[in-house]
Amino acid sequence: MTKRCPAQHDAHSAGDRTQWRHQLLVIVSAGIAFVVIFLYANLFEYTFHRWLMHGLRRYVSQPYEMHVHLHHRIFRGDHRYHVLRADDRSFILFEWWQAPLILGPHAAVLWGVQAAAGWPVLWPGLAALGLYYLLYEYLHWCMHNPTGRRIERTSIFRYLDAHHRLHHAYWRINFNVVLPLADLVFRTFRATSLRAGPRMLRREPVTTGSARHLLRATSPARAHFAAAMTSARRAFMTRW
Ligand SMILES: [Zn+2]
Ligand SMILES: [Zn+2]
């Protein structure tokens, strides 16, 4: 058995301390990156919902068509807030391809920042964005399609549910679904007891036309694939 001299022992423990500090720094940086990017996701949710899903853009009209013409047309701020026909469950979740379309470019940017600046943001960032996306989809699904799940009895869910129901009654307020932080920043937050000005309380303009043509317009193969993906997600969500 070899015995270390005191100098070797000191050098060894100094090396251990440096390595431990480095690991701690990586964990703290990853935690900070997760929190910052989770907050960014809140802003992204708000921006996407307010200006793309509620604003008709010339070259990106799909979010508006699906959200205003279908989701808001079916689910209102009264008893129609909940699913009344089984088929309407298809108009709660995002399309299956929207997750990669939204997360993909973000992954590329996070990778670029990590490569250029050396900050460990890629995996914590993707975890934050992925978690936020899943929370949005799951909470929104449970809000419009309640089945007496345990989560539906929690006070936080009941609060968020009431917040979103108000958005379905009045289209210019309460854009956040997961956490109403950006609503507070942009002053579109209204408490469920409701104190809003007349402009804010303008009801959702529901057009007479339907965007179901968007679904019919896809090729049969794409329509079948989209229907299969929707059924699979619906089956998964219904279990949970
Ligand atoms: Zn909306
Ligand atoms: Zn909704």
mmCIF file of C-alpha atoms and ligand atoms in Angstrom:
data_model
loop_
_atom_site.group_PDB
_atom_site.id
_atom_site.type_symbol
_atom_site.label_atom_id
_atom_site.label_comp_id
_atom_site.label_asym_id
_atom_site.label_seq_id
_atom_site.Cartn_x
_atom_site.Cartn_y
_atom_site.Cartn_z
ATOM 1 C CA MET A 1 0.000 0.000 0.000
ATOM 2 C CA THR A 2 1.480 3.373 -1.028
ATOM 3 C CA LYS A 3 1.393 6.167 1.450
ATOM 4 C CA ARG A 4 0.942 9.779 0.266
ATOM 5 C CA CYS A 5 3.239 12.469 1.632
ATOM 6 C CA PRO A 6 1.471 15.582 3.141
ATOM 7 C CA ALA A 7 2.194 17.704 0.014
ATOM 8 C CA GLN A 8 0.571 15.099 -2.246
ATOM 9 C CA HIS A 9 -2.415 14.856 0.089
ATOM 10 C CA ASP A 10 -2.933 18.665 0.054
ATOM 11 C CA ALA A 11 -2.732 18.776 -3.748
ATOM 12 C CA HIS A 12 -5.234 15.930 -3.976
ATOM 13 C CA SER A 13 -7.827 17.550 -1.670
ATOM 14 C CA ALA A 14 -7.379 20.916 -3.444
ATOM 15 C CA GLY A 15 -8.140 19.107 -6.720
ATOM 16 C CA ASP A 16 -11.240 17.522 -5.129
ATOM 17 C CA ARG A 17 -12.446 20.914 -3.930
ATOM 18 C CA THR A 18 -11.958 22.454 -7.399
ATOM 19 C CA GLN A 19 -13.861 19.592 -9.021
ATOM 20 C CA TRP A 20 -16.659 19.857 -6.435
ATOM 21 C CA ARG A 21 -16.905 23.630 -6.982
ATOM 22 C CA HIS A 22 -17.036 23.097 -10.731
ATOM 23 C CA GLN A 23 -19.863 20.554 -10.366
ATOM 24 C CA LEU A 24 -21.765 22.898 -8.050
ATOM 25 C CA LEU A 25 -21.347 25.741 -10.554
ATOM 26 C CA VAL A 26 -22.715 23.538 -13.363
ATOM 27 C CA ILE A 27 -25.746 22.526 -11.218
ATOM 28 C CA VAL A 28 -26.475 26.140 -10.176
ATOM 29 C CA SER A 29 -26.068 27.428 -13.770
ATOM 30 C CA ALA A 30 -28.391 24.684 -15.052
ATOM 31 C CA GLY A 31 -30.960 25.582 -12.379
ATOM 32 C CA ILE A 32 -30.789 29.287 -13.270
ATOM 33 C CA ALA A 33 -31.061 28.454 -16.984
ATOM 34 C CA PHE A 34 -34.121 26.285 -16.275
ATOM 35 C CA VAL A 35 -35.893 29.059 -14.328
ATOM 36 C CA VAL A 36 -35.013 31.810 -16.850
ATOM 37 C CA ILE A 37 -36.148 29.719 -19.829
ATOM 38 C CA PHE A 38 -39.334 28.649 -18.009
ATOM 39 C CA LEU A 39 -40.132 32.363 -17.572
ATOM 40 C CA TYR A 40 -39.304 32.921 -21.240
ATOM 41 C CA ALA A 41 -41.753 30.087 -22.094
ATOM 42 C CA ASN A 42 -44.427 32.016 -20.182
ATOM 43 C CA LEU A 43 -43.756 35.058 -22.364
ATOM 44 C CA PHE A 44 -43.713 32.902 -25.497
ATOM 45 C CA GLU A 45 -47.064 31.332 -24.555
ATOM 46 C CA TYR A 46 -48.535 34.793 -24.080
ATOM 47 C CA THR A 47 -47.098 36.194 -27.323
ATOM 48 C CA PHE A 48 -48.143 33.173 -29.370
ATOM 49 C CA HIS A 49 -51.665 33.171 -27.933
ATOM 50 C CA ARG A 50 -52.300 36.915 -28.056
ATOM 51 C CA TRP A 51 -50.722 37.858 -31.365
ATOM 52 C CA LEU A 52 -50.810 34.665 -33.450
ATOM 53 C CA MET A 53 -53.766 32.676 -32.145
ATOM 54 C CA HIS A 54 -55.896 35.813 -31.779
ATOM 55 C CA GLY A 55 -54.363 37.867 -34.594
ATOM 56 C CA LEU A 56 -54.857 36.933 -38.227
ATOM 57 C CA ARG A 57 -51.470 37.119 -39.985
ATOM 58 C CA ARG A 58 -51.198 36.948 -43.731
ATOM 59 C CA TYR A 59 -48.640 34.136 -43.950
ATOM 60 C CA VAL A 60 -49.297 32.338 -40.667
ATOM 61 C CA SER A 61 -53.064 32.014 -40.430
ATOM 62 C CA GLN A 62 -53.334 28.420 -39.135
ATOM 63 C CA PRO A 63 -53.078 29.279 -35.393
ATOM 64 C CA TYR A 64 -55.804 31.952 -35.763
ATOM 65 C CA GLU A 65 -58.099 29.752 -37.840
ATOM 66 C CA MET A 66 -57.830 26.815 -35.458
ATOM 67 C CA HIS A 67 -58.057 28.864 -32.294
ATOM 68 C CA VAL A 68 -60.618 31.592 -32.991
ATOM 69 C CA HIS A 69 -62.743 29.832 -35.593
ATOM 70 C CA LEU A 70 -62.756 26.422 -33.917
ATOM 71 C CA HIS A 71 -61.534 26.366 -30.309
ATOM 72 C CA HIS A 72 -63.259 29.579 -29.237
ATOM 73 C CA ARG A 73 -66.279 28.916 -31.400
ATOM 74 C CA ILE A 74 -66.883 25.562 -29.719
ATOM 75 C CA PHE A 75 -65.773 26.338 -26.161
ATOM 76 C CA ARG A 76 -67.454 29.472 -24.724
ATOM 77 C CA GLY A 77 -67.428 31.127 -21.343
ATOM 78 C CA ASP A 78 -70.698 29.485 -20.233
ATOM 79 C CA HIS A 79 -71.728 25.804 -19.947
ATOM 80 C CA ARG A 80 -70.189 25.255 -23.384
ATOM 81 C CA TYR A 81 -66.757 25.738 -21.786
ATOM 82 C CA HIS A 82 -66.732 21.948 -21.287
ATOM 83 C CA VAL A 83 -66.862 19.315 -24.016
ATOM 84 C CA LEU A 84 -70.465 18.661 -25.063
ATOM 85 C CA ARG A 85 -69.776 16.445 -28.085
ATOM 86 C CA ALA A 86 -67.005 13.821 -28.109
ATOM 87 C CA ASP A 87 -65.754 15.038 -31.490
ATOM 88 C CA ASP A 88 -64.998 18.475 -30.082
ATOM 89 C CA ARG A 89 -62.124 17.007 -28.049
ATOM 90 C CA SER A 90 -60.118 17.212 -31.292
ATOM 91 C CA PHE A 91 -60.110 20.998 -30.948
ATOM 92 C CA ILE A 92 -58.457 21.285 -27.538
ATOM 93 C CA LEU A 93 -54.885 20.192 -28.155
ATOM 94 C CA PHE A 94 -52.399 21.695 -30.565
ATOM 95 C CA GLU A 95 -51.715 19.830 -33.778
ATOM 96 C CA TRP A 96 -49.146 17.022 -33.304
ATOM 97 C CA TRP A 97 -46.583 18.764 -35.535
ATOM 98 C CA GLN A 98 -46.650 22.023 -33.588
ATOM 99 C CA ALA A 99 -44.439 20.678 -30.779
ATOM 100 C CA PRO A 100 -41.432 19.953 -33.047
ATOM 101 C CA LEU A 101 -42.117 23.138 -35.010
ATOM 102 C CA ILE A 102 -41.951 25.258 -31.849
ATOM 103 C CA LEU A 103 -39.300 23.335 -29.907
ATOM 104 C CA GLY A 104 -36.965 22.609 -32.856
ATOM 105 C CA PRO A 105 -35.831 26.212 -33.565
ATOM 106 C CA HIS A 106 -35.527 26.842 -29.814
ATOM 107 C CA ALA A 107 -33.245 23.794 -29.498
ATOM 108 C CA ALA A 108 -31.044 25.160 -32.301
ATOM 109 C CA VAL A 109 -30.765 28.578 -30.588
ATOM 110 C CA LEU A 110 -29.999 27.006 -27.193
ATOM 111 C CA TRP A 111 -27.335 24.817 -28.780
ATOM 112 C CA GLY A 112 -25.840 27.905 -30.484
ATOM 113 C CA VAL A 113 -25.747 29.859 -27.194
ATOM 114 C CA GLN A 114 -24.142 26.917 -25.374
ATOM 115 C CA ALA A 115 -21.530 26.458 -28.099
ATOM 116 C CA ALA A 116 -20.721 30.181 -28.370
ATOM 117 C CA ALA A 117 -20.824 31.261 -24.727
ATOM 118 C CA GLY A 118 -20.078 27.980 -22.988
ATOM 119 C CA TRP A 119 -23.169 28.259 -20.747
ATOM 120 C CA PRO A 120 -24.875 24.904 -20.096
ATOM 121 C CA VAL A 121 -28.287 25.974 -21.380
ATOM 122 C CA LEU A 122 -29.222 23.305 -23.925
ATOM 123 C CA TRP A 123 -30.630 20.506 -21.714
ATOM 124 C CA PRO A 124 -32.067 22.669 -18.898
ATOM 125 C CA GLY A 125 -33.607 24.915 -21.570
ATOM 126 C CA LEU A 126 -35.157 22.018 -23.444
ATOM 127 C CA ALA A 127 -36.422 20.555 -20.151
ATOM 128 C CA ALA A 128 -38.047 23.896 -19.234
ATOM 129 C CA LEU A 129 -39.631 24.366 -22.671
ATOM 130 C CA GLY A 130 -40.777 20.736 -22.853
ATOM 131 C CA LEU A 131 -42.261 20.871 -19.357
ATOM 132 C CA TYR A 132 -44.050 24.132 -20.127
ATOM 133 C CA TYR A 133 -45.472 22.730 -23.362
ATOM 134 C CA LEU A 134 -46.693 19.564 -21.607
ATOM 135 C CA LEU A 135 -48.218 21.597 -18.779
ATOM 136 C CA TYR A 136 -50.040 23.804 -21.287
ATOM 137 C CA GLU A 137 -51.449 20.851 -23.189
ATOM 138 C CA TYR A 138 -52.392 18.805 -20.127
ATOM 139 C CA LEU A 139 -53.946 21.660 -18.112
ATOM 140 C CA HIS A 140 -55.847 22.961 -21.137
ATOM 141 C CA TRP A 141 -57.076 19.432 -21.895
ATOM 142 C CA CYS A 142 -58.299 18.939 -18.304
ATOM 143 C CA MET A 143 -59.937 22.393 -18.263
ATOM 144 C CA HIS A 144 -62.184 21.701 -21.244
ATOM 145 C CA ASN A 145 -62.535 17.958 -20.682
ATOM 146 C CA PRO A 146 -62.971 17.410 -16.914
ATOM 147 C CA THR A 147 -63.416 13.855 -15.665
ATOM 148 C CA GLY A 148 -63.002 14.304 -11.893
ATOM 149 C CA ARG A 149 -59.230 13.829 -11.922
ATOM 150 C CA ARG A 150 -57.362 14.462 -8.668
ATOM 151 C CA ILE A 151 -55.658 17.523 -10.204
ATOM 152 C CA GLU A 152 -59.064 19.091 -10.911
ATOM 153 C CA ARG A 153 -59.751 19.249 -7.170
ATOM 154 C CA THR A 154 -56.584 21.226 -6.374
ATOM 155 C CA SER A 155 -56.981 24.937 -5.659
ATOM 156 C CA ILE A 156 -54.258 25.920 -8.151
ATOM 157 C CA PHE A 157 -56.053 24.083 -10.957
ATOM 158 C CA ARG A 158 -59.418 25.573 -10.000
ATOM 159 C CA TYR A 159 -57.834 29.028 -10.034
ATOM 160 C CA LEU A 160 -56.201 28.537 -13.473
ATOM 161 C CA ASP A 161 -59.408 26.989 -14.800
ATOM 162 C CA ALA A 162 -61.454 30.039 -13.763
ATOM 163 C CA HIS A 163 -58.766 32.291 -15.251
ATOM 164 C CA HIS A 164 -59.017 30.491 -18.606
ATOM 165 C CA ARG A 165 -62.819 30.348 -18.543
ATOM 166 C CA LEU A 166 -62.833 34.135 -18.347
ATOM 167 C CA HIS A 167 -60.606 34.230 -21.438
ATOM 168 C CA HIS A 168 -63.242 32.180 -23.250
ATOM 169 C CA ALA A 169 -65.908 34.689 -22.272
ATOM 170 C CA TYR A 170 -63.846 37.786 -23.099
ATOM 171 C CA TRP A 171 -61.184 37.523 -25.718
ATOM 172 C CA ARG A 172 -58.802 40.350 -24.727
ATOM 173 C CA ILE A 173 -57.884 39.186 -21.245
ATOM 174 C CA ASN A 174 -56.166 36.276 -19.479
ATOM 175 C CA PHE A 175 -54.043 34.900 -22.310
ATOM 176 C CA ASN A 176 -51.780 32.732 -20.109
ATOM 177 C CA VAL A 177 -52.979 29.209 -19.373
ATOM 178 C CA VAL A 178 -50.121 27.767 -17.296
ATOM 179 C CA LEU A 179 -49.221 30.760 -15.140
ATOM 180 C CA PRO A 180 -50.650 34.296 -15.537
ATOM 181 C CA LEU A 181 -47.323 36.144 -15.242
ATOM 182 C CA ALA A 182 -47.174 37.791 -18.678
ATOM 183 C CA ASP A 183 -50.843 38.736 -18.254
ATOM 184 C CA LEU A 184 -49.747 40.779 -15.238
ATOM 185 C CA VAL A 185 -46.830 42.362 -17.119
ATOM 186 C CA PHE A 186 -48.968 43.340 -20.137
ATOM 187 C CA ARG A 187 -51.907 44.365 -17.940
ATOM 188 C CA THR A 188 -54.340 41.882 -19.442
ATOM 189 C CA PHE A 189 -54.734 40.027 -16.156
ATOM 190 C CA ARG A 190 -58.259 40.124 -14.763
ATOM 191 C CA ALA A 191 -59.159 38.396 -11.544
ATOM 192 C CA THR A 192 -61.944 35.880 -11.748
ATOM 193 C CA SER A 193 -64.106 38.290 -9.740
ATOM 194 C CA LEU A 194 -63.813 40.453 -12.902
ATOM 195 C CA ARG A 195 -63.105 44.134 -12.978
ATOM 196 C CA ALA A 196 -62.408 44.946 -16.618
ATOM 197 C CA GLY A 197 -62.978 47.965 -18.815
ATOM 198 C CA PRO A 198 -65.501 47.848 -21.698
ATOM 199 C CA ARG A 199 -62.733 47.464 -24.326
ATOM 200 C CA MET A 200 -61.274 44.498 -22.501
ATOM 201 C CA LEU A 201 -64.687 42.937 -22.096
ATOM 202 C CA ARG A 202 -65.543 42.934 -25.764
ATOM 203 C CA ARG A 203 -66.769 39.465 -26.495
ATOM 204 C CA GLU A 204 -64.924 37.110 -28.788
ATOM 205 C CA PRO A 205 -65.986 37.888 -32.365
ATOM 206 C CA VAL A 206 -67.084 34.510 -33.622
ATOM 207 C CA THR A 207 -67.328 34.424 -37.384
ATOM 208 C CA THR A 208 -70.003 32.484 -39.189
ATOM 209 C CA GLY A 209 -67.521 30.593 -41.343
ATOM 210 C CA SER A 210 -65.864 27.474 -40.048
ATOM 211 C CA ALA A 211 -62.221 26.526 -40.408
ATOM 212 C CA ARG A 212 -63.109 22.856 -40.700
ATOM 213 C CA HIS A 213 -62.228 23.340 -44.371
ATOM 214 C CA LEU A 214 -58.623 23.407 -43.191
ATOM 215 C CA LEU A 215 -59.005 19.837 -42.050
ATOM 216 C CA ARG A 216 -60.799 18.773 -45.207
ATOM 217 C CA ALA A 217 -58.202 20.530 -47.345
ATOM 218 C CA THR A 218 -55.428 18.164 -46.308
ATOM 219 C CA SER A 219 -54.752 15.115 -48.469
ATOM 220 C CA PRO A 220 -56.485 11.852 -47.392
ATOM 221 C CA ALA A 221 -53.176 10.361 -46.219
ATOM 222 C CA ARG A 222 -52.352 13.419 -44.148
ATOM 223 C CA ALA A 223 -55.895 13.557 -42.794
ATOM 224 C CA HIS A 224 -55.687 9.870 -41.742
ATOM 225 C CA PHE A 225 -52.298 10.394 -40.141
ATOM 226 C CA ALA A 226 -53.483 13.514 -38.296
ATOM 227 C CA ALA A 227 -56.620 11.662 -37.114
ATOM 228 C CA ALA A 228 -54.510 8.721 -35.873
ATOM 229 C CA MET A 229 -52.167 11.064 -33.985
ATOM 230 C CA THR A 230 -55.132 12.905 -32.452
ATOM 231 C CA SER A 231 -56.775 9.628 -31.350
ATOM 232 C CA ALA A 232 -53.522 8.368 -29.834
ATOM 233 C CA ARG A 233 -52.978 11.593 -27.885
ATOM 234 C CA ARG A 234 -56.618 11.686 -26.833
ATOM 235 C CA ALA A 235 -56.426 8.068 -25.585
ATOM 236 C CA PHE A 236 -53.242 8.921 -23.657
ATOM 237 C CA MET A 237 -54.651 12.120 -22.165
ATOM 238 C CA THR A 238 -57.950 10.468 -21.219
ATOM 239 C CA ARG A 239 -56.058 7.861 -19.165
ATOM 240 C CA TRP A 240 -54.400 10.615 -17.192
HETATM 241 ZN ZN ZN B 1 -57.721 32.271 -26.902
HETATM 242 ZN ZN ZN B 2 -59.330 27.000 -24.122
#
